[in-house]
Every structure is written in structure tokens, then in C-alpha cells.
């Protein structure tokens, strides 16, 4: 069966010149340099044309190597990074066996690997605990999110680790009247970490690329994109709730091209879960990561330092900004894209300021 070109981005083939057998943790590539993709405007690329038969009901084919496979081929791991990758693969297989006891095999997935049953019965319940009990999230403006049909949700991004993405998905699934699944577009780095890559695909994520975004929106999906990328989640605590650069506005071009509304979204609370007071750049370089966070508890307290602080969250969706008033060919007009991107960014920043004043202290 021929795989659609839009799906190829999920098979680690989005970025030109990307090493197919390398990985972030093995030190062979630096895929995070291309993580913002055409949707955030940091990487320019042409869309791939979809071809081949519909694979929406094809069984999900796992891409990870079998147990015992070494990240660099046969033989023993060569350094600490290889041991880390090997350990992650073992963790993946253990998680699979645990999940298989809760979700029968043979579930129908789409061409991106999204498994609605696995998402509803395994991933969402885990996220629900943090959403309801740990962060006590308040979610607002759900009336601005359509019950059916495509739209592009554009939130701010923060928190050192992308916990805000998971809380956004949980909130829409649990509290929206239509229980919508948010199909988030993820950075290349996510798909180089074995456990996270597989769980992300099963949870509805797709590698951020123009082709994948177009395919999801044309399929009527609710899609989410974080234009700040790593600049948002990796910024120091002193710059909390200050929106970073939105790139060249690739998300705005995507919305115009597909004639779907843009829904600005403000998330308050994520900045405080891992206050980033430093960046260990030598370690980040060694691991081929965009940053290595230093927080008041990590790495000093070991695994305990990874537990997020229980800040109080507010998520609010703003009124949608229609794009069907633009001619589709205006998606290639830099002035139009800059104006639309700036409007969305300004809306989110103003809403963040308002929500911060309303929330008050992050804890308590």
C-alpha cells in the first residue's frame, strides 16, 4: 500500500537532508533546528502532494525497532546517549504491554497513527488527573470552538515541557459539548524520542509540516499549532507570559489556504510548573537539545524535580478570526500574513495580561 505524502512527515522525512537512521539522543542530527516548520514560518518548504489510496482505516504500523535493537545498529551501546536510547526503547515496550492489557488490539487508526480508543481509555485519564486535581484548570470560551468542521487553534506555549499541549487536549475532550479531539502539530524533536513519539501519534499528534496541516484541516479536524515553538517553552522564568516571536506566520498562511477560522487561545499557569532559572548549554549541546532546563528543583532533586508544581491554570479561547474573507492566493502575500499573524499575537497577549490580573497568585 502506498503511503500518502502527507503521512511521510510522520516517518521522519519532513526536513530536507534529515538523517533517517540518526536521532537527537544519539547525536547524529539536530532536528530541533527545524522544529518550527512552515507553520511557524521558521522553515520554508513546499507541500508534498498526497497520493495513493485512502489509509484512514489502515492498521497502525509501529515504526520502532524490536526489543534489543541498538540505536546505531547491532552491537553494544557506544556511549551514555546510546544507553539512554536503549533504555527508552525498553520503556516503550513495557508501556505497550501495559496498554495492550487495557485496549484490545486491532483498533482502527487514521493515516497519522491516531488511535481514538487508546487516547480515550489510556492517555486522557492520565491527563485528566492533572487537569482536574493537580492544576485545577478553568477552561473558558468553548463556545468559540466549533462542534464540527475544521479550525486552527493558536495558543501561547510555555512551561519548559509541553504540558500545556496535553492540558489543552484534555480540556477540549472532556469539557467541549462535542468532546473534540485536538490534533496537535508537534516539533521534529518529539518524533526522535521513542516513547513520546509513539504516544503522541496515538494521542492525535502529527509532525508539524505544511502537508500534514493541510491534510488534517481538509479532513475536517480541529488542529492546534504553537507558533512560538521552542522559543516559548524554553524561555527563562523572568520572561514568563511574554509572547515570543511567531516566526513568519506560517500558521496564518495555512488557515488562509484552507479557508478555516483561526482561534486564538491564552493559557495561564504553565509558566510556573517548572520555573526555568537557567539553561545548561553544554549539556544541551551534548544531548543535541534546544535547551537543558535548570529549575529550583531539577536536577538537584533527581526524579522528584520532574514533578510539576501545582499552579492554578486558566485556559480561554478567544472569538475566532475568519479567513474566508481572504483570497486563497493571499496566503503567499507577506504583508497579508504579517498583518493576520500580528492580530492573532496581539489578541493572545492582551488576553494573557487580563487572565494574569484575574488569577492573582499562581499557588494557593
Tab-separated table of C-alpha atoms in Angstrom:
chain	number	residue	atom	x	y	z
A	1	UNK	CA	0.000	0.000	0.000
A	2	UNK	CA	1.420	3.369	-0.991
A	3	UNK	CA	1.696	5.820	1.874
A	4	UNK	CA	0.233	9.316	1.311
A	5	UNK	CA	2.846	12.044	1.090
A	6	UNK	CA	1.172	13.926	3.924
A	7	UNK	CA	1.895	10.975	6.175
A	8	UNK	CA	5.520	10.744	5.214
A	9	UNK	CA	6.266	13.609	7.572
A	10	UNK	CA	5.432	11.285	10.435
A	11	UNK	CA	8.022	8.835	9.201
A	12	UNK	CA	10.883	11.235	9.892
A	13	UNK	CA	11.156	12.597	6.371
A	14	UNK	CA	9.969	16.199	6.665
A	15	UNK	CA	13.221	18.071	6.780
A	16	UNK	CA	15.454	18.054	3.692
A	17	UNK	CA	18.668	16.224	4.340
A	18	UNK	CA	17.424	14.621	7.550
A	19	UNK	CA	19.353	11.514	8.566
A	20	UNK	CA	16.830	8.700	8.635
A	21	UNK	CA	18.823	6.493	10.980
A	22	UNK	CA	20.020	9.197	13.316
A	23	UNK	CA	18.374	10.653	16.344
A	24	UNK	CA	18.547	13.545	18.729
A	25	UNK	CA	19.684	11.379	21.591
A	26	UNK	CA	22.292	9.584	19.512
A	27	UNK	CA	23.921	12.847	18.499
A	28	UNK	CA	23.620	12.325	14.743
A	29	UNK	CA	21.201	15.118	13.909
A	30	UNK	CA	19.890	18.371	15.265
A	31	UNK	CA	16.303	18.142	14.131
A	32	UNK	CA	15.196	20.700	16.692
A	33	UNK	CA	16.732	23.350	14.451
A	34	UNK	CA	13.840	22.730	12.051
A	35	UNK	CA	11.075	22.234	14.574
A	36	UNK	CA	9.091	25.384	13.869
A	37	UNK	CA	8.445	24.206	10.293
A	38	UNK	CA	6.468	26.141	7.733
A	39	UNK	CA	3.603	26.561	10.176
A	40	UNK	CA	5.601	28.901	12.374
A	41	UNK	CA	7.500	30.400	9.494
A	42	UNK	CA	10.946	29.240	10.586
A	43	UNK	CA	11.419	26.682	7.856
A	44	UNK	CA	10.478	27.113	4.219
A	45	UNK	CA	9.267	24.111	2.278
A	46	UNK	CA	6.823	23.116	-0.392
A	47	UNK	CA	3.901	20.823	0.372
A	48	UNK	CA	4.019	17.253	-0.764
A	49	UNK	CA	1.186	16.068	-2.978
A	50	UNK	CA	-0.964	13.364	-1.438
A	51	UNK	CA	-1.278	10.216	-3.480
A	52	UNK	CA	-2.330	6.631	-3.169
A	53	UNK	CA	-5.459	5.072	-1.703
A	54	UNK	CA	-7.138	6.239	1.442
A	55	UNK	CA	-5.465	4.762	4.504
A	56	UNK	CA	-7.717	6.174	7.191
A	57	UNK	CA	-8.711	2.702	8.307
A	58	UNK	CA	-5.338	1.027	7.853
A	59	UNK	CA	-3.866	-0.604	10.985
A	60	UNK	CA	-1.245	1.485	12.713
A	61	UNK	CA	2.221	0.211	11.831
A	62	UNK	CA	4.672	0.725	14.652
A	63	UNK	CA	7.948	2.218	13.496
A	64	UNK	CA	10.174	1.345	16.424
A	65	UNK	CA	12.739	-1.452	16.153
A	66	UNK	CA	12.199	-4.705	18.037
A	67	UNK	CA	13.351	-5.376	21.573
A	68	UNK	CA	17.089	-5.296	21.979
A	69	UNK	CA	17.735	-3.248	18.847
A	70	UNK	CA	20.582	-0.800	19.287
A	71	UNK	CA	20.117	2.829	18.263
A	72	UNK	CA	23.152	2.686	15.983
A	73	UNK	CA	22.622	-0.829	14.632
A	74	UNK	CA	23.953	-4.068	16.063
A	75	UNK	CA	26.451	-4.396	18.862
A	76	UNK	CA	26.724	-2.816	22.256
A	77	UNK	CA	25.857	0.815	23.016
A	78	UNK	CA	28.863	3.038	22.408
A	79	UNK	CA	28.251	5.825	24.930
A	80	UNK	CA	25.852	7.152	27.538
A	81	UNK	CA	23.499	8.575	24.924
A	82	UNK	CA	23.161	5.152	23.317
A	83	UNK	CA	22.387	3.608	26.694
A	84	UNK	CA	19.711	6.270	27.160
A	85	UNK	CA	18.111	5.478	23.808
A	86	UNK	CA	18.256	1.740	24.519
A	87	UNK	CA	16.599	2.306	27.893
A	88	UNK	CA	13.849	4.383	26.306
A	89	UNK	CA	13.122	1.602	23.828
A	90	UNK	CA	12.766	-0.849	26.701
A	91	UNK	CA	10.405	1.578	28.408
A	92	UNK	CA	8.330	1.838	25.227
A	93	UNK	CA	7.878	-1.914	25.042
A	94	UNK	CA	6.887	-2.097	28.695
A	95	UNK	CA	4.332	0.659	28.191
A	96	UNK	CA	2.948	-1.173	25.159
A	97	UNK	CA	2.427	-4.327	27.138
A	98	UNK	CA	0.679	-2.366	29.878
A	99	UNK	CA	-1.536	-0.539	27.387
A	100	UNK	CA	-2.387	-3.706	25.475
A	101	UNK	CA	-3.972	-5.100	28.638
A	102	UNK	CA	-6.365	-2.161	28.682
A	103	UNK	CA	-7.002	-1.663	24.963
A	104	UNK	CA	-7.620	-4.664	22.699
A	105	UNK	CA	-5.563	-4.884	19.531
A	106	UNK	CA	-6.842	-4.112	16.074
A	107	UNK	CA	-8.147	-0.608	16.816
A	108	UNK	CA	-8.846	1.489	13.736
A	109	UNK	CA	-6.440	4.408	13.358
A	110	UNK	CA	-6.037	7.093	10.740
A	111	UNK	CA	-3.031	7.617	8.494
A	112	UNK	CA	-1.235	9.607	11.202
A	113	UNK	CA	-1.473	6.803	13.757
A	114	UNK	CA	-4.228	8.397	15.858
A	115	UNK	CA	-5.945	5.732	17.969
A	116	UNK	CA	-9.165	7.238	19.431
A	117	UNK	CA	-9.795	4.264	21.731
A	118	UNK	CA	-6.277	4.282	23.148
A	119	UNK	CA	-6.473	8.045	23.571
A	120	UNK	CA	-9.806	7.889	25.414
A	121	UNK	CA	-9.014	4.910	27.640
A	122	UNK	CA	-5.309	5.378	28.402
A	123	UNK	CA	-3.976	8.856	27.664
A	124	UNK	CA	-6.909	11.126	28.546
A	125	UNK	CA	-7.473	9.543	32.001
A	126	UNK	CA	-3.838	10.248	32.902
A	127	UNK	CA	-4.143	13.829	31.657
A	128	UNK	CA	-7.492	14.189	33.445
A	129	UNK	CA	-5.891	13.694	36.854
A	130	UNK	CA	-3.511	16.596	36.296
A	131	UNK	CA	-6.205	18.692	34.650
A	132	UNK	CA	-8.768	18.310	37.430
A	133	UNK	CA	-6.777	17.556	40.572
A	134	UNK	CA	-3.286	18.925	40.133
A	135	UNK	CA	-3.681	22.127	38.110
A	136	UNK	CA	-7.413	22.703	38.759
A	137	UNK	CA	-7.814	24.066	35.255
A	138	UNK	CA	-10.598	26.501	34.443
A	139	UNK	CA	-11.470	26.477	30.757
A	140	UNK	CA	-13.499	29.177	29.068
A	141	UNK	CA	-14.692	30.267	25.654
A	142	UNK	CA	-15.580	26.785	24.474
A	143	UNK	CA	-18.446	28.320	22.515
A	144	UNK	CA	-15.797	29.751	20.184
A	145	UNK	CA	-14.617	26.261	19.216
A	146	UNK	CA	-16.857	24.727	16.515
A	147	UNK	CA	-18.607	21.449	17.271
A	148	UNK	CA	-17.857	20.115	13.797
A	149	UNK	CA	-15.573	21.014	10.960
A	150	UNK	CA	-12.030	22.325	10.704
A	151	UNK	CA	-10.436	25.196	12.595
A	152	UNK	CA	-6.907	26.123	13.626
A	153	UNK	CA	-6.358	26.747	17.361
A	154	UNK	CA	-3.377	29.016	18.097
A	155	UNK	CA	-2.257	29.026	21.783
A	156	UNK	CA	0.751	30.501	23.560
A	157	UNK	CA	3.407	27.948	24.508
A	158	UNK	CA	5.271	27.773	27.820
A	159	UNK	CA	6.336	25.639	30.741
A	160	UNK	CA	9.766	24.103	29.897
A	161	UNK	CA	7.989	20.839	28.979
A	162	UNK	CA	4.891	20.917	26.713
A	163	UNK	CA	2.394	20.042	29.434
A	164	UNK	CA	0.157	22.855	28.156
A	165	UNK	CA	-0.453	20.874	24.969
A	166	UNK	CA	-1.738	17.888	26.941
A	167	UNK	CA	-3.972	20.026	29.168
A	168	UNK	CA	-5.435	21.724	26.104
A	169	UNK	CA	-6.306	18.366	24.588
A	170	UNK	CA	-7.818	17.078	27.830
A	171	UNK	CA	-9.934	20.182	28.303
A	172	UNK	CA	-11.413	20.061	24.800
A	173	UNK	CA	-12.082	16.334	25.019
A	174	UNK	CA	-13.732	16.431	28.448
A	175	UNK	CA	-15.485	19.792	28.524
A	176	UNK	CA	-16.396	20.722	24.958
A	177	UNK	CA	-20.018	19.694	24.201
A	178	UNK	CA	-18.811	17.772	21.147
A	179	UNK	CA	-15.824	16.214	23.026
A	180	UNK	CA	-13.496	17.242	20.233
A	181	UNK	CA	-10.087	15.702	19.695
A	182	UNK	CA	-7.446	18.367	19.146
A	183	UNK	CA	-4.902	17.260	16.550
A	184	UNK	CA	-1.718	18.996	17.602
A	185	UNK	CA	1.206	19.598	15.265
A	186	UNK	CA	4.423	18.652	17.053
A	187	UNK	CA	8.079	19.545	16.640
A	188	UNK	CA	10.566	17.219	14.948
A	189	UNK	CA	12.291	16.585	18.280
A	190	UNK	CA	9.181	14.898	19.654
A	191	UNK	CA	9.400	12.225	16.962
A	192	UNK	CA	13.024	11.421	17.783
A	193	UNK	CA	12.192	10.241	21.340
A	194	UNK	CA	10.783	6.710	21.087
A	195	UNK	CA	8.237	6.659	23.902
A	196	UNK	CA	6.957	10.174	23.309
A	197	UNK	CA	6.769	9.713	19.553
A	198	UNK	CA	4.509	6.687	19.703
A	199	UNK	CA	2.300	8.071	22.452
A	200	UNK	CA	1.995	11.374	20.593
A	201	UNK	CA	0.854	9.675	17.397
A	202	UNK	CA	-1.665	7.541	19.251
A	203	UNK	CA	-2.908	10.678	21.011
A	204	UNK	CA	-3.585	12.507	17.765
A	205	UNK	CA	-0.377	14.480	17.238
A	206	UNK	CA	1.295	14.802	13.853
A	207	UNK	CA	4.677	16.113	12.809
A	208	UNK	CA	4.428	19.829	12.028
A	209	UNK	CA	4.561	20.333	8.281
A	210	UNK	CA	2.548	22.165	5.681
A	211	UNK	CA	1.389	18.940	4.067
A	212	UNK	CA	0.203	17.421	7.346
A	213	UNK	CA	-1.606	20.586	8.405
A	214	UNK	CA	-3.410	20.822	5.076
A	215	UNK	CA	-4.383	17.151	5.171
A	216	UNK	CA	-5.827	17.374	8.687
A	217	UNK	CA	-7.783	20.550	8.011
A	218	UNK	CA	-9.126	19.213	4.732
A	219	UNK	CA	-10.264	16.166	6.684
A	220	UNK	CA	-12.398	18.375	8.933
A	221	UNK	CA	-10.171	18.124	12.008
A	222	UNK	CA	-9.664	20.626	14.819
A	223	UNK	CA	-5.938	21.363	14.589
A	224	UNK	CA	-3.643	23.083	17.078
A	225	UNK	CA	-0.298	24.757	16.445
A	226	UNK	CA	2.108	26.612	18.770
A	227	UNK	CA	3.751	29.367	16.685
A	228	UNK	CA	6.336	30.167	19.368
A	229	UNK	CA	7.799	26.652	19.196
A	230	UNK	CA	10.778	26.027	21.476
A	231	UNK	CA	11.228	29.760	21.941
A	232	UNK	CA	8.056	29.696	24.019
A	233	UNK	CA	8.558	26.686	26.262
A	234	UNK	CA	12.301	27.268	26.647
A	235	UNK	CA	12.279	30.910	27.691
A	236	UNK	CA	13.554	31.876	31.176
A	237	UNK	CA	11.129	32.392	34.035
A	238	UNK	CA	11.927	36.113	34.068
A	239	UNK	CA	10.217	36.392	30.665
A	240	UNK	CA	7.078	34.488	31.644
A	241	UNK	CA	3.882	35.341	29.799
A	242	UNK	CA	5.754	37.458	27.279
A	243	UNK	CA	4.957	36.041	23.858
A	244	UNK	CA	7.969	35.184	21.762
A	245	UNK	CA	8.340	35.681	18.037
A	246	UNK	CA	5.678	33.989	15.886
A	247	UNK	CA	8.076	33.337	13.023
A	248	UNK	CA	6.922	34.361	9.560
A	249	UNK	CA	3.301	33.489	10.204
A	250	UNK	CA	3.123	30.124	8.501
A	251	UNK	CA	0.062	29.221	10.585
A	252	UNK	CA	-1.804	32.215	9.132
A	253	UNK	CA	-0.938	31.114	5.597
A	254	UNK	CA	-2.186	27.621	6.419
A	255	UNK	CA	-5.537	28.969	7.639
A	256	UNK	CA	-5.996	31.169	4.570
A	257	UNK	CA	-5.042	28.372	2.219
A	258	UNK	CA	-7.631	26.060	3.824
A	259	UNK	CA	-10.168	28.879	4.435
A	260	UNK	CA	-10.622	27.892	8.100
A	261	UNK	CA	-11.033	30.164	11.154
A	262	UNK	CA	-8.146	30.936	13.488
A	263	UNK	CA	-8.979	30.593	17.199
A	264	UNK	CA	-6.550	32.462	19.493
A	265	UNK	CA	-6.087	30.741	22.850
A	266	UNK	CA	-4.456	32.037	26.038
A	267	UNK	CA	-3.058	29.629	28.642
A	268	UNK	CA	-2.090	30.904	32.097
A	269	UNK	CA	-0.496	28.568	34.616
A	270	UNK	CA	2.064	26.609	32.620
A	271	UNK	CA	4.874	29.112	33.185
A	272	UNK	CA	5.054	28.241	36.893
A	273	UNK	CA	5.155	24.434	36.744
A	274	UNK	CA	8.913	24.294	36.004
A	275	UNK	CA	10.373	27.774	36.660
A	276	UNK	CA	13.371	27.845	34.330
A	277	UNK	CA	16.100	29.835	36.078
A	278	UNK	CA	18.992	28.609	33.947
A	279	UNK	CA	19.997	26.741	30.820
A	280	UNK	CA	22.865	24.244	30.949
A	281	UNK	CA	24.007	24.856	27.381
A	282	UNK	CA	26.921	22.360	27.392
A	283	UNK	CA	24.549	19.558	28.399
A	284	UNK	CA	22.016	20.724	25.826
A	285	UNK	CA	24.686	20.642	23.130
A	286	UNK	CA	25.826	17.190	24.197
A	287	UNK	CA	22.290	15.815	24.059
A	288	UNK	CA	21.502	17.747	20.863
A	289	UNK	CA	18.615	19.544	22.549
A	290	UNK	CA	17.494	23.173	22.160
A	291	UNK	CA	17.995	23.760	25.898
A	292	UNK	CA	18.576	21.877	29.142
A	293	UNK	CA	16.493	23.499	31.895
A	294	UNK	CA	17.706	24.304	35.368
A	295	UNK	CA	14.846	24.861	37.816
A	296	UNK	CA	14.760	25.279	41.609
A	297	UNK	CA	14.159	21.521	41.883
A	298	UNK	CA	15.739	20.000	38.751
A	299	UNK	CA	18.248	18.401	38.502
A	300	UNK	CA	19.024	18.890	42.202
A	301	UNK	CA	16.235	16.616	43.483
A	302	UNK	CA	16.578	13.965	40.793
A	303	UNK	CA	13.294	12.378	39.636
A	304	UNK	CA	11.330	14.346	42.233
A	305	UNK	CA	12.420	17.502	40.450
A	306	UNK	CA	10.450	16.425	37.370
A	307	UNK	CA	7.132	16.609	39.248
A	308	UNK	CA	5.391	19.815	38.053
A	309	UNK	CA	4.440	22.421	40.626
A	310	UNK	CA	0.645	22.598	41.180
A	311	UNK	CA	-0.035	26.054	39.775
A	312	UNK	CA	-3.566	27.274	39.055
A	313	UNK	CA	-4.458	27.343	35.373
A	314	UNK	CA	-6.906	29.239	33.197
A	315	UNK	CA	-7.381	28.387	29.521
A	316	UNK	CA	-9.515	30.726	27.433
A	317	UNK	CA	-10.443	30.535	23.759
A	318	UNK	CA	-10.976	33.901	22.108
A	319	UNK	CA	-13.514	34.641	19.349
A	320	UNK	CA	-12.469	33.068	16.049
A	321	UNK	CA	-10.887	35.162	13.318
A	322	UNK	CA	-12.342	34.157	9.932
A	323	UNK	CA	-10.074	33.733	6.939
A	324	UNK	CA	-12.658	33.079	4.236
A	325	UNK	CA	-12.641	36.818	3.567
A	326	UNK	CA	-9.134	36.431	2.119
A	327	UNK	CA	-8.469	35.169	-1.374
A	328	UNK	CA	-6.654	31.813	-1.179
A	329	UNK	CA	-3.717	33.180	-3.182
A	330	UNK	CA	-3.154	35.837	-0.491
A	331	UNK	CA	-1.542	33.071	1.552
A	332	UNK	CA	1.589	33.912	-0.439
A	333	UNK	CA	1.415	37.659	0.315
A	334	UNK	CA	3.911	38.505	3.112
A	335	UNK	CA	2.052	41.714	4.033
A	336	UNK	CA	-1.267	39.907	4.497
A	337	UNK	CA	0.345	37.127	6.511
A	338	UNK	CA	2.252	39.549	8.737
A	339	UNK	CA	-0.914	41.532	9.454
A	340	UNK	CA	-3.014	38.475	10.293
A	341	UNK	CA	-0.262	36.890	12.388
A	342	UNK	CA	0.206	40.151	14.287
A	343	UNK	CA	-3.517	40.375	15.020
A	344	UNK	CA	-3.558	36.875	16.487
A	345	UNK	CA	-0.442	37.510	18.539
A	346	UNK	CA	-1.819	40.770	19.908
A	347	UNK	CA	-5.106	39.115	20.870
A	348	UNK	CA	-3.336	36.362	22.794
A	349	UNK	CA	-1.001	38.774	24.612
A	350	UNK	CA	-3.867	41.012	25.734
A	351	UNK	CA	-5.837	38.026	26.968
A	352	UNK	CA	-2.799	36.711	28.874
A	353	UNK	CA	-2.415	40.065	30.623
A	354	UNK	CA	-6.096	40.073	31.599
A	355	UNK	CA	-6.049	36.493	32.876
A	356	UNK	CA	-2.906	37.108	34.940
A	357	UNK	CA	-4.554	40.050	36.689
A	358	UNK	CA	-7.651	37.951	37.331
A	359	UNK	CA	-5.860	34.871	38.606
A	360	UNK	CA	-3.518	36.574	41.010
A	361	UNK	CA	-1.006	34.293	42.806
A	362	UNK	CA	-0.091	31.131	40.918
A	363	UNK	CA	-0.377	28.922	44.007
A	364	UNK	CA	-2.953	28.683	46.743
